[in-house]
Amino acid sequence: MSEVFMMVTITDRKRAPEFLEFYKENKAEVSIVTLGKGTANDEVLDYLGLEVAEKTVILSIVTDSVWKMLKRGLQRELQIDVPGVGIAFIVPVSSIGGKRELMFLTENQDFEKGEETILKETTHELLVVIANQGYNEMVMDAARKAGAAGGTVLHAKGVGMKRAEKFLGVSLVSEKELVLIVTKTEQKNDIMRAIMKEAGMETKAKSLVFSLPVTSTAGLRLIEEEEE
């Protein structure tokens, strides 16, 4: 059976097209791309003779076998181990909302369904919602009704969205909003179902949602005590 992961790639913005093309050619066609900025201080940048680093963050869903293949290619073809090229890492996905959505995100990756979650005994989960731009309030309204306390919105761009019609029967625009929601594990399924029902593929938001296990948290105690 296959395990599913969110692969996170961080690289210099100028090199992002190389990474995206490499992923497209190697079974990771659907990605979400957002922008970032390096955090090295001025003294370090001056010492190295560098300018402030503009970064691209690429999020992709991959199976374990595809990750192993991509990792080899990242090391051999894109020289990711050379300092300054970038980093890539994976985080286990515990669930994906909807069978069609799962097929869309893992096409050509030899996915075989196994147990829902990889990490046991986790008390919290991170819900990652990919929605059309301008519909984050629709997503959050649905999530709050099911018990979510709040979320964080990032602006991003979808890659490989043209393939959505094959699996989902809809066209997806490339401009996206990424909504991140941390919730208790026991509330996860209710919130995911609410988002799929009120802001899913049958709505203008056209949201995809999946969850990642969270092994530890800080800053949620007062919020949860207030809820209780």
CSV table of C-alpha atoms in Angstrom, one decimal, residues 95-99 101 116 127-129 138-139 141-148 181 183-203 207-211:
chain,number,residue,atom,x,y,z
A,95,SER,CA,-6.5,12.2,4.9
A,96,ILE,CA,-7.7,13.8,1.7
A,97,GLY,CA,-11.3,15.0,1.3
A,98,GLY,CA,-13.0,13.1,-1.6
A,99,LYS,CA,-12.1,10.2,-3.8
A,101,GLU,CA,-9.8,14.8,-5.4
A,116,GLU,CA,-6.2,6.9,6.9
A,127,LEU,CA,-6.1,21.3,7.4
A,128,VAL,CA,-4.7,22.6,4.1
A,129,VAL,CA,-7.5,24.0,1.9
A,138,MET,CA,-16.6,30.9,2.2
A,139,VAL,CA,-14.1,28.3,3.4
A,141,ASP,CA,-17.5,30.3,7.3
A,142,ALA,CA,-18.0,26.5,6.6
A,143,ALA,CA,-15.1,25.6,8.9
A,144,ARG,CA,-16.3,27.8,11.8
A,145,LYS,CA,-19.7,26.2,11.7
A,146,ALA,CA,-18.1,22.9,12.3
A,147,GLY,CA,-16.0,24.1,15.2
A,148,ALA,CA,-12.8,25.7,13.7
A,181,ILE,CA,-6.5,25.6,9.8
A,183,THR,CA,-7.9,21.9,14.7
A,184,LYS,CA,-8.4,19.1,17.3
A,185,THR,CA,-8.1,15.7,15.7
A,186,GLU,CA,-11.7,14.7,16.8
A,187,GLN,CA,-13.0,17.8,14.9
A,188,LYS,CA,-11.1,17.2,11.7
A,189,ASN,CA,-13.6,15.1,9.8
A,190,ASP,CA,-16.5,17.3,10.6
A,191,ILE,CA,-14.6,20.4,9.5
A,192,MET,CA,-13.4,18.7,6.3
A,193,ARG,CA,-16.9,17.5,5.5
A,194,ALA,CA,-18.3,21.0,6.1
A,195,ILE,CA,-15.7,22.6,3.7
A,196,MET,CA,-16.4,20.0,1.0
A,197,LYS,CA,-20.2,20.5,1.3
A,198,GLU,CA,-20.3,24.3,1.5
A,199,ALA,CA,-17.1,25.3,-0.3
A,200,GLY,CA,-16.1,22.2,-2.3
A,201,MET,CA,-16.1,21.4,-6.0
A,202,GLU,CA,-19.8,22.1,-6.4
A,203,THR,CA,-19.4,25.7,-5.3
A,207,SER,CA,-11.9,23.8,-2.7
A,208,LEU,CA,-9.6,20.8,-2.2
A,209,VAL,CA,-8.8,19.9,1.4
A,210,PHE,CA,-6.4,17.5,3.0
A,211,SER,CA,-5.0,17.1,6.5
